[in-house]
XYZ file of C-alpha atoms in Angstrom:
691
model
C -11.268 77.932 -19.419
C -12.906 74.826 -18.192
C -16.370 73.565 -19.626
C -18.059 74.017 -16.227
C -16.887 77.599 -15.924
C -17.782 78.279 -19.594
C -21.388 76.862 -19.085
C -21.910 78.940 -15.813
C -20.904 82.133 -17.941
C -23.359 81.208 -20.722
C -26.174 80.745 -18.277
C -25.684 84.215 -16.720
C -25.476 85.929 -20.126
C -28.798 83.944 -21.364
C -30.810 85.033 -18.152
C -29.695 88.711 -18.495
C -30.576 88.820 -22.240
C -33.993 87.402 -21.820
C -34.883 88.760 -18.449
C -36.031 85.136 -17.399
C -34.149 83.449 -14.491
C -35.567 80.090 -15.183
C -33.718 79.288 -18.342
C -30.720 77.042 -18.041
C -28.315 75.723 -20.429
C -27.476 71.912 -20.056
C -23.839 70.600 -21.344
C -23.036 67.071 -21.993
C -19.214 66.617 -21.932
C -17.900 63.542 -24.072
C -14.241 62.879 -23.509
C -12.175 62.334 -26.800
C -11.467 58.619 -27.720
C -8.164 57.031 -26.575
C -5.406 56.931 -28.867
C -4.237 53.643 -29.976
C -1.240 53.579 -27.881
C -3.329 54.544 -24.708
C -5.782 51.625 -25.499
C -2.949 49.117 -25.786
C -1.374 50.270 -22.547
C -4.717 49.827 -20.722
C -5.209 46.487 -22.246
C -1.764 45.389 -21.570
C -1.941 46.554 -18.005
C -5.284 44.544 -17.299
C -3.698 41.373 -19.187
C -0.624 41.584 -16.965
C -2.682 41.432 -13.864
C -4.690 38.337 -14.963
C -1.568 36.789 -16.336
C 0.252 37.024 -13.039
C -2.593 35.343 -11.163
C -2.735 32.500 -13.567
C 0.897 31.927 -13.223
C 0.588 31.898 -9.415
C -2.071 29.289 -9.719
C 0.050 27.224 -12.220
C 2.941 27.129 -9.724
C 0.970 26.412 -6.671
C -0.742 23.526 -8.469
C 2.742 22.083 -9.304
C 3.831 22.622 -5.641
C 0.789 21.015 -4.043
C 1.039 18.093 -6.478
C 4.541 17.222 -5.161
C 3.110 16.471 -1.713
C 1.432 13.314 -3.130
C 4.862 11.704 -3.914
C 6.001 10.746 -0.352
C 2.624 9.362 0.922
C 2.215 7.146 -2.243
C 5.751 5.901 -1.928
C 5.487 5.121 1.608
C 2.313 3.044 0.719
C 3.864 1.262 -2.143
C 6.810 0.098 -0.208
C 4.821 -0.630 3.063
C 6.844 1.721 5.071
C 3.671 3.399 6.263
C 2.139 0.178 7.441
C 5.365 -0.918 8.996
C 5.179 2.258 11.117
C 1.331 1.489 12.114
C 2.425 -2.057 12.985
C 5.140 -0.683 15.269
C 2.664 1.468 17.137
C 2.095 4.757 15.372
C -1.367 6.213 15.771
C -3.288 7.030 12.487
C -4.134 10.666 13.770
C -0.582 11.291 15.139
C 1.034 10.133 11.820
C -1.074 12.224 9.499
C -0.917 15.472 11.908
C 2.875 15.216 11.845
C 2.987 14.670 8.172
C 0.775 17.491 7.598
C 2.545 19.870 9.879
C 5.741 19.142 8.182
C 4.362 19.623 4.694
C 2.664 22.832 5.709
C 5.902 24.080 7.158
C 7.622 23.511 3.899
C 4.721 24.994 1.881
C 5.032 28.160 3.993
C 8.352 28.870 2.247
C 7.139 29.499 -1.179
C 4.106 31.403 0.143
C 6.456 33.859 2.126
C 8.697 34.269 -0.893
C 5.756 34.823 -3.319
C 4.375 37.786 -0.982
C 7.964 39.169 -0.680
C 8.142 39.388 -4.616
C 4.604 40.861 -4.891
C 5.621 43.535 -2.345
C 9.328 44.092 -3.861
C 8.049 44.669 -7.331
C 4.853 46.603 -6.339
C 2.775 44.361 -8.527
C -0.539 46.430 -9.017
C -3.660 44.884 -7.229
C -1.482 42.600 -5.227
C 0.163 45.132 -3.008
C -0.931 47.650 -0.207
C -4.018 46.385 1.748
C -4.458 43.548 -1.087
C -1.157 41.962 0.189
C -2.653 40.307 3.268
C -5.426 38.918 0.955
C -2.652 37.401 -1.260
C -0.866 36.003 1.794
C -3.978 34.355 3.318
C -5.088 33.046 -0.075
C -1.844 31.331 -0.742
C -1.552 30.064 2.831
C -5.117 28.566 2.875
C -4.778 27.186 -0.454
C -1.968 25.073 0.954
C -3.984 24.411 4.258
C -6.818 22.910 2.169
C -5.001 21.188 -0.737
C -2.501 19.334 1.075
C -5.009 17.276 3.124
C -6.864 16.977 -0.232
C -3.908 15.469 -1.889
C -3.536 13.033 1.015
C -7.190 11.803 0.436
C -6.731 11.522 -3.211
C -3.359 9.475 -2.744
C -5.597 6.473 -1.546
C -6.855 6.055 -5.262
C -3.350 5.654 -6.635
C -0.469 3.119 -6.555
C 1.816 4.932 -8.734
C 3.248 8.381 -7.415
C 4.118 9.734 -10.818
C 0.673 9.182 -12.267
C -0.892 10.512 -9.170
C 1.219 13.807 -9.307
C 0.327 14.298 -13.095
C -3.346 13.899 -12.597
C -3.572 15.862 -9.500
C -1.554 18.854 -11.248
C -3.638 18.919 -14.382
C -6.876 18.769 -12.177
C -5.914 21.657 -9.992
C -4.880 23.863 -12.675
C -7.268 22.995 -15.590
C -10.352 23.049 -13.275
C -9.552 26.503 -11.896
C -9.184 27.913 -15.295
C -12.316 26.404 -16.649
C -14.346 27.598 -13.733
C -12.743 30.951 -14.122
C -13.762 31.120 -17.801
C -17.237 30.258 -16.878
C -17.333 33.357 -14.631
C -16.265 35.552 -17.496
C -18.653 34.321 -20.014
C -21.813 34.024 -17.800
C -23.653 37.520 -18.251
C -26.464 36.999 -15.794
C -25.153 38.220 -12.378
C -27.458 35.860 -10.152
C -26.378 32.854 -12.195
C -22.748 33.943 -11.933
C -22.887 34.361 -8.037
C -24.651 30.982 -7.678
C -21.934 29.194 -9.892
C -19.197 31.147 -7.843
C -20.306 29.879 -4.449
C -20.811 26.329 -5.785
C -17.317 26.142 -7.424
C -15.560 27.491 -4.420
C -15.313 23.926 -3.234
C -12.598 23.559 -5.635
C -9.508 25.004 -3.798
C -7.597 25.969 -6.906
C -10.613 27.820 -8.209
C -10.979 29.746 -4.905
C -7.324 30.720 -5.305
C -7.718 31.764 -8.937
C -10.973 33.798 -8.494
C -9.574 35.442 -5.372
C -6.470 36.724 -6.988
C -8.591 38.027 -9.941
C -10.946 39.586 -7.582
C -8.142 41.241 -5.693
C -6.946 42.719 -8.883
C -10.063 43.974 -10.421
C -11.174 45.393 -6.948
C -8.051 47.408 -6.865
C -8.598 48.894 -10.348
C -12.309 49.625 -9.870
C -11.793 51.076 -6.411
C -8.943 53.249 -7.636
C -11.243 54.527 -10.333
C -14.492 54.913 -8.266
C -12.680 56.687 -5.352
C -10.993 59.524 -7.266
C -13.660 62.151 -6.173
C -17.128 62.313 -4.939
C -18.631 62.385 -8.244
C -17.095 59.193 -9.429
C -17.763 57.751 -6.029
C -21.537 58.624 -6.435
C -21.703 57.334 -9.937
C -20.051 53.925 -9.003
C -22.644 53.539 -6.327
C -25.587 54.168 -8.512
C -24.388 51.501 -11.126
C -25.661 48.047 -10.969
C -22.680 46.527 -12.602
C -19.780 48.339 -10.951
C -18.773 46.643 -7.696
C -15.864 47.197 -5.234
C -15.235 46.917 -1.703
C -12.849 49.042 0.586
C -11.619 46.033 2.586
C -10.422 43.350 0.206
C -10.873 40.619 2.969
C -14.724 41.564 3.102
C -17.213 38.627 2.658
C -19.009 40.621 0.036
C -17.736 40.284 -3.560
C -15.248 41.251 -4.796
C -13.794 40.760 -1.404
C -12.123 37.382 -0.636
C -13.508 36.701 2.675
C -15.817 34.033 1.534
C -12.954 32.291 -0.308
C -10.912 32.218 2.997
C -13.812 30.714 4.836
C -14.400 28.039 2.257
C -10.755 27.084 2.326
C -10.524 26.978 6.065
C -13.372 24.561 6.235
C -12.080 22.494 3.361
C -8.954 21.922 5.123
C -10.699 20.325 8.056
C -13.016 18.258 6.018
C -10.355 16.788 3.680
C -8.135 16.078 6.811
C -11.062 14.262 8.338
C -11.651 12.296 5.174
C -7.977 11.385 5.051
C -8.387 9.749 8.568
C -11.451 7.926 7.533
C -9.950 6.528 4.463
C -6.758 5.415 6.410
C -8.892 3.471 8.941
C -10.672 1.894 5.838
C -14.004 3.463 6.901
C -15.604 3.711 3.418
C -14.144 0.985 1.345
C -13.924 -1.817 3.911
C -16.551 -1.387 6.571
C -19.684 0.195 4.746
C -19.240 -1.921 1.590
C -18.653 -5.082 3.810
C -21.718 -4.611 5.743
C -23.678 -4.012 2.481
C -22.537 -7.235 1.045
C -22.991 -9.230 4.201
C -26.574 -7.800 4.339
C -27.231 -9.075 0.764
C -25.774 -12.454 1.474
C -27.914 -12.946 4.474
C -31.121 -12.427 2.439
C -29.995 -14.673 -0.317
C -28.371 -17.593 1.725
C -28.984 -19.264 5.111
C -27.213 -17.552 8.242
C -23.937 -18.894 9.061
C -23.498 -21.177 12.072
C -22.756 -19.110 15.106
C -20.127 -21.581 16.340
C -17.084 -22.738 14.306
C -17.307 -26.495 13.725
C -14.654 -28.708 15.478
C -14.067 -30.869 12.446
C -14.236 -30.002 8.850
C -14.914 -32.689 6.121
C -11.547 -34.107 4.976
C -9.616 -32.072 7.313
C -6.206 -33.565 8.424
C -6.298 -34.798 11.997
C -3.717 -32.671 13.186
C -5.101 -29.608 11.674
C -8.422 -30.587 13.346
C -6.843 -30.963 16.690
C -5.378 -27.411 16.464
C -8.811 -26.121 15.379
C -10.528 -28.057 18.464
C -7.929 -26.346 20.904
C -8.848 -22.868 19.551
C -12.681 -23.397 19.583
C -12.646 -25.006 23.052
C -10.643 -22.108 24.448
C -7.646 -24.443 25.443
C -5.183 -21.799 25.593
C -2.664 -20.386 28.104
C -1.198 -17.052 28.996
C 1.981 -18.530 27.269
C 0.243 -18.410 23.864
C 1.581 -15.444 21.967
C -0.790 -15.766 18.792
C -4.229 -17.270 18.784
C -5.722 -17.380 15.182
C -9.498 -18.344 15.120
C -11.262 -19.303 11.898
C -9.623 -16.759 9.763
C -11.256 -15.917 6.454
C -10.368 -13.544 3.756
C -12.457 -13.327 0.479
C -11.247 -11.397 -2.533
C -12.839 -10.338 -5.868
C -16.333 -10.145 -4.647
C -18.521 -8.166 -7.138
C -21.920 -7.022 -6.954
C -24.489 -7.451 -9.886
C -27.600 -5.737 -9.013
C -28.716 -7.702 -5.806
C -26.617 -10.812 -6.652
C -23.231 -11.396 -4.975
C -20.934 -13.278 -7.363
C -18.537 -15.899 -6.338
C -15.484 -14.950 -4.280
C -11.942 -16.145 -4.082
C -10.975 -17.598 -0.596
C -7.571 -16.418 -0.121
C -7.512 -17.494 3.348
C -9.975 -20.213 4.300
C -10.877 -20.743 7.870
C -7.489 -21.314 9.331
C -7.065 -21.756 13.189
C -3.667 -21.881 15.089
C -1.915 -21.437 18.552
C 1.665 -20.167 18.543
C 3.323 -20.336 22.209
C 6.394 -18.485 23.365
C 9.676 -19.673 22.313
C 8.211 -21.104 19.029
C 9.241 -20.623 15.435
C 6.299 -21.539 13.238
C 6.604 -21.890 9.619
C 4.188 -21.538 6.674
C 4.957 -23.305 3.594
C 3.111 -23.155 0.358
C 3.470 -22.247 -3.410
C 2.778 -18.708 -4.490
C -0.918 -17.867 -4.108
C -1.387 -20.431 -1.178
C -2.369 -17.515 1.086
C 0.810 -17.100 3.254
C 1.278 -13.383 2.674
C -2.451 -12.722 2.877
C -2.424 -14.329 6.176
C 0.544 -12.217 7.174
C -1.156 -9.041 6.041
C -4.272 -9.897 8.005
C -2.239 -10.661 11.294
C -0.251 -7.295 10.797
C -3.403 -5.249 10.167
C -2.656 -4.403 6.547
C -6.099 -5.847 5.380
C -9.134 -6.697 7.371
C -10.354 -10.229 7.678
C -13.795 -11.124 6.032
C -14.471 -13.260 9.275
C -12.675 -14.644 12.060
C -10.079 -12.817 14.218
C -6.738 -13.397 15.979
C -5.266 -12.389 19.362
C -1.621 -11.396 19.256
C 0.153 -10.879 22.699
C -3.291 -10.364 24.337
C -4.935 -7.842 21.720
C -7.551 -8.648 19.139
C -6.303 -7.453 15.687
C -9.944 -6.092 14.900
C -10.111 -3.759 17.852
C -6.665 -3.184 19.493
C -4.242 -3.453 16.584
C -2.472 -0.169 17.542
C -1.847 -1.644 21.087
C 0.085 -4.669 19.851
C 3.725 -5.093 19.918
C 4.555 -6.620 16.659
C 7.828 -7.015 14.748
C 7.327 -7.296 10.955
C 9.768 -7.958 8.044
C 7.505 -7.831 4.909
C 8.204 -9.808 1.751
C 9.670 -6.735 0.139
C 11.958 -4.176 1.979
C 9.914 -1.401 3.541
C 12.684 0.850 3.867
C 12.838 4.741 3.199
C 15.800 4.750 1.125
C 17.009 8.222 1.945
C 17.515 7.498 5.594
C 20.444 5.472 6.982
C 20.250 2.020 8.569
C 21.012 3.508 12.002
C 18.461 6.281 11.458
C 15.685 3.799 10.608
C 16.578 1.607 13.533
C 16.435 4.665 15.871
C 13.077 5.681 14.576
C 11.388 2.384 15.116
C 12.988 2.021 18.318
C 11.464 5.168 19.367
C 8.106 4.079 17.922
C 8.243 0.821 20.084
C 8.462 2.766 23.170
C 12.203 2.331 24.238
C 13.215 4.900 26.568
C 15.250 7.767 24.938
C 18.300 6.970 27.151
C 18.352 3.380 25.864
C 17.524 3.868 22.264
C 21.270 4.194 21.139
C 22.222 0.936 23.040
C 19.188 -0.772 21.501
C 20.071 0.213 18.093
C 23.781 -0.638 18.318
C 22.914 -4.010 19.637
C 20.770 -4.805 16.709
C 23.456 -3.305 14.338
C 26.026 -5.726 15.800
C 23.535 -8.872 15.987
C 22.858 -8.430 12.349
C 26.343 -7.664 11.358
C 25.542 -4.229 9.860
C 28.363 -2.045 11.505
C 30.037 -1.468 8.114
C 26.777 -0.180 6.571
C 24.790 1.366 9.452
C 25.794 4.999 8.444
C 24.958 4.613 4.717
C 21.645 5.237 3.102
C 19.801 2.141 3.011
C 19.002 2.852 -0.660
C 22.597 1.967 -1.425
C 22.385 -1.389 0.516
C 22.797 -4.667 -1.542
C 19.764 -6.967 -1.502
C 21.096 -9.150 1.393
C 21.952 -6.231 3.633
C 18.490 -4.709 2.867
C 16.983 -7.983 4.225
C 19.077 -8.082 7.356
C 18.130 -4.365 8.004
C 14.448 -5.377 7.564
C 14.795 -8.083 10.027
C 16.723 -5.846 12.431
C 13.837 -3.425 12.328
C 11.506 -6.380 13.148
C 13.710 -7.158 16.161
C 14.488 -3.876 17.569
C 12.678 -3.246 20.954
C 12.073 -7.015 21.671
C 8.493 -7.374 20.453
C 7.145 -10.674 21.684
C 5.978 -11.747 18.326
C 7.931 -11.386 15.089
C 6.473 -12.045 11.583
C 9.080 -12.658 8.870
C 8.041 -12.856 5.339
C 10.689 -14.732 3.406
C 13.475 -13.024 5.411
C 16.401 -14.612 3.544
C 15.551 -13.812 -0.055
C 18.557 -12.469 -1.971
C 21.009 -13.726 0.674
C 24.204 -15.618 -0.152
C 24.404 -19.083 1.539
C 26.741 -17.741 4.310
C 24.634 -14.680 5.310
C 21.619 -16.966 5.176
C 22.991 -19.304 7.807
C 24.321 -16.404 9.999
C 20.619 -15.060 9.889
C 19.355 -18.542 11.013
C 21.669 -18.503 14.022
C 20.339 -15.120 14.920
C 16.757 -16.014 14.624
C 17.444 -19.283 16.518
C 18.792 -17.004 19.337
C 15.702 -14.854 19.441
C 13.317 -17.788 20.069
C 15.606 -18.820 22.913
C 15.070 -15.313 24.337
C 11.461 -16.291 24.692
C 9.946 -14.633 21.674
C 7.902 -16.217 19.079
C 8.447 -16.226 15.296
C 6.043 -16.807 12.391
C 7.834 -17.047 9.078
C 7.194 -17.880 5.396
C 9.890 -19.353 3.121
C 10.496 -21.099 -0.035
C 13.425 -22.705 1.442
C 12.716 -26.038 2.802
C 16.396 -26.028 4.334
C 15.480 -22.918 6.066
C 12.314 -24.391 7.563
C 13.925 -27.461 8.711
C 16.694 -25.291 10.381
C 14.545 -22.842 12.129
C 10.995 -24.152 12.691
C 9.711 -26.167 15.563
C 6.435 -26.378 13.879
C 5.086 -25.640 10.390
C 1.955 -25.909 8.322
C 1.592 -26.492 4.570
C -0.953 -24.131 3.010
C -2.869 -24.925 -0.070
C -5.725 -22.794 -1.397
C -5.892 -20.776 1.826
C -6.116 -23.933 3.929
C -3.784 -25.845 6.324
C -3.323 -29.361 4.878
C -1.008 -30.615 7.398
C 0.464 -29.255 10.591
C 3.275 -30.454 13.258
C 6.717 -30.661 13.788
C 9.245 -31.364 11.087
C 9.972 -34.992 12.196
C 6.121 -35.616 12.507
C 5.352 -34.506 9.274
C 8.373 -36.582 7.864
C 7.223 -39.655 9.771
C 3.531 -39.298 8.939
C 3.770 -38.282 5.238
C 7.350 -39.045 4.239
C 6.822 -42.882 3.500
C 10.473 -43.863 4.193
C 13.557 -42.988 2.330
C 14.492 -41.235 -0.910
C 17.007 -43.073 -3.203
C 18.807 -41.080 -5.904
C 20.801 -42.945 -8.546
C 22.800 -41.884 -11.644
C 23.866 -44.145 -14.505
C 27.363 -43.910 -16.129
C 26.154 -43.857 -19.644
C 24.415 -40.470 -20.896
C 21.001 -41.139 -21.929
C 19.892 -40.270 -25.381
C 16.972 -38.043 -26.163
C 13.938 -38.763 -24.294
C 10.974 -40.487 -25.934
C 7.434 -39.887 -25.510
C 4.725 -42.163 -26.471
C 1.564 -41.216 -28.158
C -1.611 -41.016 -26.085
C -3.175 -44.007 -27.704
C -0.267 -46.273 -27.036
C -0.072 -45.368 -23.292
C 0.659 -48.407 -21.214
C 0.663 -48.613 -17.497
C 4.242 -49.159 -15.972
C 3.573 -48.810 -12.243
C 0.931 -48.100 -9.796
C 2.038 -45.061 -8.033
C 0.581 -44.341 -4.613
C 0.464 -40.642 -3.678
C 3.358 -40.238 -1.214
C 1.191 -38.089 1.002
C -0.931 -41.335 2.021
C -0.293 -44.720 3.134
C -3.747 -46.140 2.976
C -4.041 -47.010 -0.576
C -7.213 -45.299 -1.131
C -8.281 -45.078 -4.771
C -8.604 -41.452 -4.336
C -4.994 -40.994 -3.487
C -3.569 -43.160 -6.329
C -1.988 -42.062 -9.680
C -0.914 -44.122 -12.426
C 2.509 -43.335 -14.131
C 2.249 -43.535 -17.884
C 4.877 -44.169 -20.437
C 3.805 -41.062 -22.147
C 4.889 -39.164 -19.032
C 8.284 -40.934 -18.402
C 11.346 -40.102 -20.264
C 13.130 -43.314 -21.578
C 16.291 -44.141 -23.651
C 15.706 -45.278 -27.282
C 17.120 -48.621 -26.409
C 15.792 -48.917 -22.993
C 18.297 -51.468 -21.756
C 20.313 -50.016 -19.060
C 17.354 -47.942 -17.555
C 15.029 -50.979 -17.783
C 17.616 -53.187 -15.845
C 17.668 -50.563 -13.084
C 13.824 -50.306 -12.854
C 13.745 -54.106 -12.889
C 16.392 -54.279 -9.990
C 14.507 -51.782 -7.923
C 11.183 -53.396 -8.234
C 12.648 -56.682 -7.394
C 14.645 -55.469 -4.506
C 11.995 -53.000 -3.145
C 8.621 -54.181 -4.541
C 6.866 -51.014 -2.931
C 9.331 -48.446 -4.311
C 7.589 -45.507 -6.150
C 9.265 -43.876 -9.165
C 9.178 -40.002 -8.564
C 11.526 -38.683 -11.328
C 13.589 -39.858 -14.261
C 15.792 -37.575 -16.335
C 18.945 -37.956 -18.432
C 20.309 -41.154 -16.661
C 19.114 -40.117 -13.135
C 16.387 -41.498 -11.308
C 14.757 -40.689 -8.045
C 12.753 -43.392 -6.007
C 10.671 -43.379 -2.732
C 11.212 -46.303 -0.713
C 8.926 -47.237 2.161
C 10.443 -47.555 5.558
C 8.333 -50.574 6.530
C 10.628 -53.617 6.722
C 13.655 -51.657 5.423
C 16.921 -50.401 7.187
C 19.628 -48.121 6.035
C 22.071 -51.061 6.086
C 19.858 -53.413 3.854
C 19.365 -50.645 1.189
C 23.046 -49.803 1.104
C 24.032 -53.546 1.014
C 21.748 -54.145 -2.133
C 23.018 -51.018 -3.881
C 26.695 -51.788 -3.298
C 26.410 -55.260 -4.383
C 24.708 -54.459 -7.759
C 26.011 -50.940 -8.634
C 28.665 -52.054 -11.041
C 26.527 -54.667 -12.910
C 23.881 -51.608 -13.330
C 26.262 -49.057 -14.302
C 25.450 -46.797 -11.184
C 28.243 -44.370 -10.874
C 26.652 -42.360 -7.974
C 23.858 -42.917 -5.585
C 22.489 -41.574 -2.369
C 19.947 -42.675 0.319
C 18.424 -40.165 2.552
C 15.304 -39.652 4.635
C 12.535 -38.024 2.980
C 12.971 -34.312 2.864
C 10.547 -31.512 3.876
C 10.474 -30.432 0.185
C 9.145 -33.863 -1.004
C 6.466 -33.720 1.664
C 5.285 -30.288 0.509
C 5.292 -31.450 -3.053
C 2.660 -33.811 -2.139
C 0.217 -30.856 -1.669
C 1.798 -28.297 -4.104
C 0.107 -29.617 -7.301
C -3.428 -28.604 -7.536
C -6.121 -31.271 -6.612
């Protein structure tokens, strides 16, 4: 007999025996304690539910972290920048990337839901299955753009992957533990709504809420008595609809994640456009500078102190607007400062990577930038192609200002290091960039094959470009710069890694490009390359143009005549260096970059800096002969029996130089000599050494 029936029988018997209908027996029924096995089963069941939720968060943290690898890799190799230069809109780039990544993330989301349904995981099936699907989907929706935004903080994809993975997983578990240990319900709810801004926590707490709600709801809805008891409790909470905005429903989690996806994507676009780091910080620094220093002149000066006359003439043309429609590139007072730091309200000194250069490049011209590493060549290219913003100044390329209309420009760009997506074939890359540059779809194949043939890549076009040799990668990078016939092509050391034959082949290709009416600006360490390709060039030192003009003009202006190289037959003994206190002036050596004899442009050759034989007889005889025959000769180099002199062209002819050397070579022991016009390399060396 049940306890309720027995209690009713006893009440009737009591009233009859006492003849008092007001008497009543009250019974309290306490269940027997659970057995050990029952307690373990219940605990294990609860633990399994939480463990499954934790493992799901772990797996999706790993999945989401992988989406940072490709954006950072594209940024590292400059492939993303190359696409922007070719006309890709920032918003279109990130929307397409986001759509593709979200589509890929949808596969594990659907598979997870199928597994939950197939194995009937308690708490995550039935009407809770929709909640699981939406939680997983919206986690991908908001964390993928979050990963995009975070990618701007890293330059190494593997480091970024590890940091993002541990951040997502650890923060979700820490915030979840805080929820379990906080006892005050109002404090717990406040922390919950605050930490929902962490998408991984929103997923973790959402899965736990779904599981707990399923257990509590199942217990409380067994009958009317349990339902009433649960409603009267202040600590027991459940909802009939798991998607409810009331806890433990996950509706608020879903709303948070939906909004976070939009905010993180907007943040990605702002960061890509350099909104925070370039514009805001730059305006703040300029504001401080204006308060600490006098305002800069509104107009660019026509002539700077100590500036070369050719450089000044080019600057004057730019400042006065003496340009034509035929000018493809117009650079006006371009300046880029680096390493500026703020100390309180003081602006510390900055390094000028590019210091006020001005230039006009017309059609059909190949313009070269020469200079040692750190001279500012690559920084100039980075500014002109939109990779970095100038501090002041601007440039107009094919009619569009780089500060406002960069995406409208048609620029071909071959960066210093190959910006190739290595899993794509050469033909696929060329097809992609042909499409980006607006070639009609019907003509893309023809344009691609033309570039493949022009750069001699037919044998390799169907291979993944990661398998290309260094020379073929440079040829493919050049082909990408040329496809679509952009009016201006920037080539940053295009022949690096090429063998001499391939290098000369590429020179012929580039010569043909300028004949087609296009302009080329290139940097190179090869003086021979500049002499073969460039119609004009400038030598950069510390971010400034030190000289500018055609090859022959620079040779005539700065070359100071001929170069004499001679080699003695007898091998010279170990060089000798005299102590500093015994230094003795041997020659007064004029800087080959000048002809005016200005004391500022003079240097003195000391015996401590010149290598000599121990006996000194043969080499001294040669020096004496040179000084007697060519009094204004300048000793440039002496090493192991070989000497290099610079001979002034004034009063000298080729025949007179050869006549003197032929008549005396046997007496002096000269076994080999050459006389040539001063090379471009020798001209550039005049400026290469720091002043």
